CSV table of C-alpha atoms in Angstrom, one decimal:
chain,number,residue,atom,x,y,z
A,1,MET,CA,70.8,-129.2,-3.3
A,2,LEU,CA,74.5,-129.6,-3.2
A,3,LEU,CA,77.0,-131.1,-0.7
A,4,LYS,CA,79.3,-128.6,1.0
A,5,GLN,CA,82.5,-129.3,2.8
A,6,GLY,CA,84.5,-126.7,4.7
A,7,VAL,CA,88.1,-126.9,5.9
A,8,ALA,CA,87.3,-126.9,9.6
A,9,ASN,CA,84.2,-129.2,9.3
A,10,ARG,CA,85.4,-132.0,7.0
A,11,SER,CA,82.1,-133.8,6.8
A,12,TYR,CA,79.8,-133.0,3.8
A,13,GLN,CA,76.5,-131.3,4.6
A,14,GLU,CA,73.5,-131.0,2.4
A,15,ARG,CA,72.8,-127.4,1.6
A,16,PHE,CA,70.4,-125.5,-0.7
A,17,PHE,CA,72.3,-122.7,-2.5
A,18,GLU,CA,71.1,-119.5,-4.2
A,19,LEU,CA,73.4,-117.2,-6.1
A,20,LEU,CA,72.6,-113.6,-5.4
A,21,ARG,CA,74.0,-110.5,-7.2
A,22,SER,CA,74.0,-107.0,-5.6
A,23,ALA,CA,71.7,-104.4,-7.0
A,24,ASP,CA,74.5,-102.6,-8.8
A,25,GLY,CA,75.7,-105.9,-10.3
A,26,ASP,CA,79.3,-105.4,-9.0
A,27,SER,CA,79.4,-108.3,-6.5
A,28,ALA,CA,77.7,-111.6,-5.7
A,29,CYS,CA,77.4,-114.2,-3.0
A,30,LEU,CA,76.3,-117.7,-2.5
A,31,VAL,CA,73.6,-117.9,0.2
A,32,TYR,CA,72.9,-121.4,1.6
A,33,TYR,CA,70.1,-122.9,3.6
A,34,GLU,CA,69.5,-126.2,5.4
A,35,SER,CA,66.1,-126.8,3.7
A,36,PRO,CA,64.5,-126.0,0.4
A,37,GLU,CA,61.9,-123.8,2.1
A,38,LYS,CA,64.7,-121.2,2.8
A,39,ASN,CA,63.2,-120.4,6.2
A,40,GLU,CA,66.5,-119.4,7.7
A,41,ILE,CA,69.9,-118.5,6.1
A,42,LYS,CA,72.5,-121.0,7.3
A,43,GLY,CA,75.4,-119.0,5.9
A,44,PHE,CA,76.8,-117.1,2.9
A,45,ILE,CA,80.0,-117.0,0.8
A,46,PRO,CA,80.9,-113.6,-0.6
A,47,LEU,CA,82.2,-113.9,-4.2
A,48,GLY,CA,83.7,-110.5,-4.4
A,49,GLU,CA,87.3,-109.3,-4.7
A,50,GLY,CA,89.8,-111.9,-3.7
A,51,ALA,CA,87.4,-114.9,-4.3
A,52,SER,CA,88.1,-117.6,-6.8
A,53,VAL,CA,86.0,-120.5,-8.0
A,54,GLN,CA,87.8,-123.4,-9.7
A,55,ALA,CA,86.3,-126.5,-11.3
A,56,GLN,CA,88.2,-129.5,-10.1
A,57,THR,CA,88.0,-133.3,-10.4
A,58,ILE,CA,88.2,-135.5,-7.3
A,59,ASP,CA,88.5,-139.2,-8.1
A,60,HIS,CA,86.9,-138.5,-11.5
A,61,LEU,CA,84.0,-136.5,-9.8
A,62,GLU,CA,83.2,-132.9,-10.6
A,63,CYS,CA,83.7,-130.4,-7.8
A,64,LEU,CA,83.8,-126.7,-7.2
A,65,LEU,CA,86.6,-125.4,-5.0
A,66,ILE,CA,85.7,-121.9,-3.7
A,67,SER,CA,88.4,-119.8,-2.0
A,68,THR,CA,87.9,-116.4,-0.4
A,69,PRO,CA,90.1,-114.4,1.9
A,70,ALA,CA,88.1,-115.7,4.8
A,71,ARG,CA,87.4,-119.3,3.9
A,72,ARG,CA,87.9,-122.3,1.6
A,73,LEU,CA,85.3,-125.0,0.8
A,74,SER,CA,84.4,-127.6,-1.8
A,75,ILE,CA,81.0,-128.3,-3.2
A,76,LEU,CA,79.8,-131.5,-4.9
A,77,THR,CA,76.6,-132.4,-6.7
A,78,PRO,CA,74.4,-135.0,-4.9
A,79,GLY,CA,75.0,-138.7,-5.4
A,80,LEU,CA,78.7,-138.3,-5.9
A,81,SER,CA,81.2,-139.8,-3.4
A,82,PRO,CA,82.9,-137.0,-1.4
A,83,ALA,CA,86.7,-136.6,-1.0
A,84,PRO,CA,88.7,-134.3,1.3
A,85,ILE,CA,89.8,-130.9,0.1
A,86,GLY,CA,93.3,-131.0,-1.3
A,87,THR,CA,93.0,-134.4,-2.9
A,88,ALA,CA,91.7,-132.9,-6.2
A,89,SER,CA,93.7,-132.4,-9.3
A,90,PRO,CA,92.8,-129.6,-11.7
A,91,ARG,CA,91.6,-130.5,-15.2
């Protein structure tokens, strides 16, 4: 379980993530669910061409900043205090 924050929805939401790779191994995406049972896909983030993933530090907390042509979001591990996107400084 991780905490996901988008640009439009600024509040952090608990999500359960799964990294999936295509059968040919050329692309991947992060699929996320609202519950650990994975009953229904809540959304997905394609990690193909044009996507970038950067490790960042927000107020001394580790964060992933994921940018794709269609969206930008940040992901924190549970138990860490969230901060808005854009306040992070790269390591």
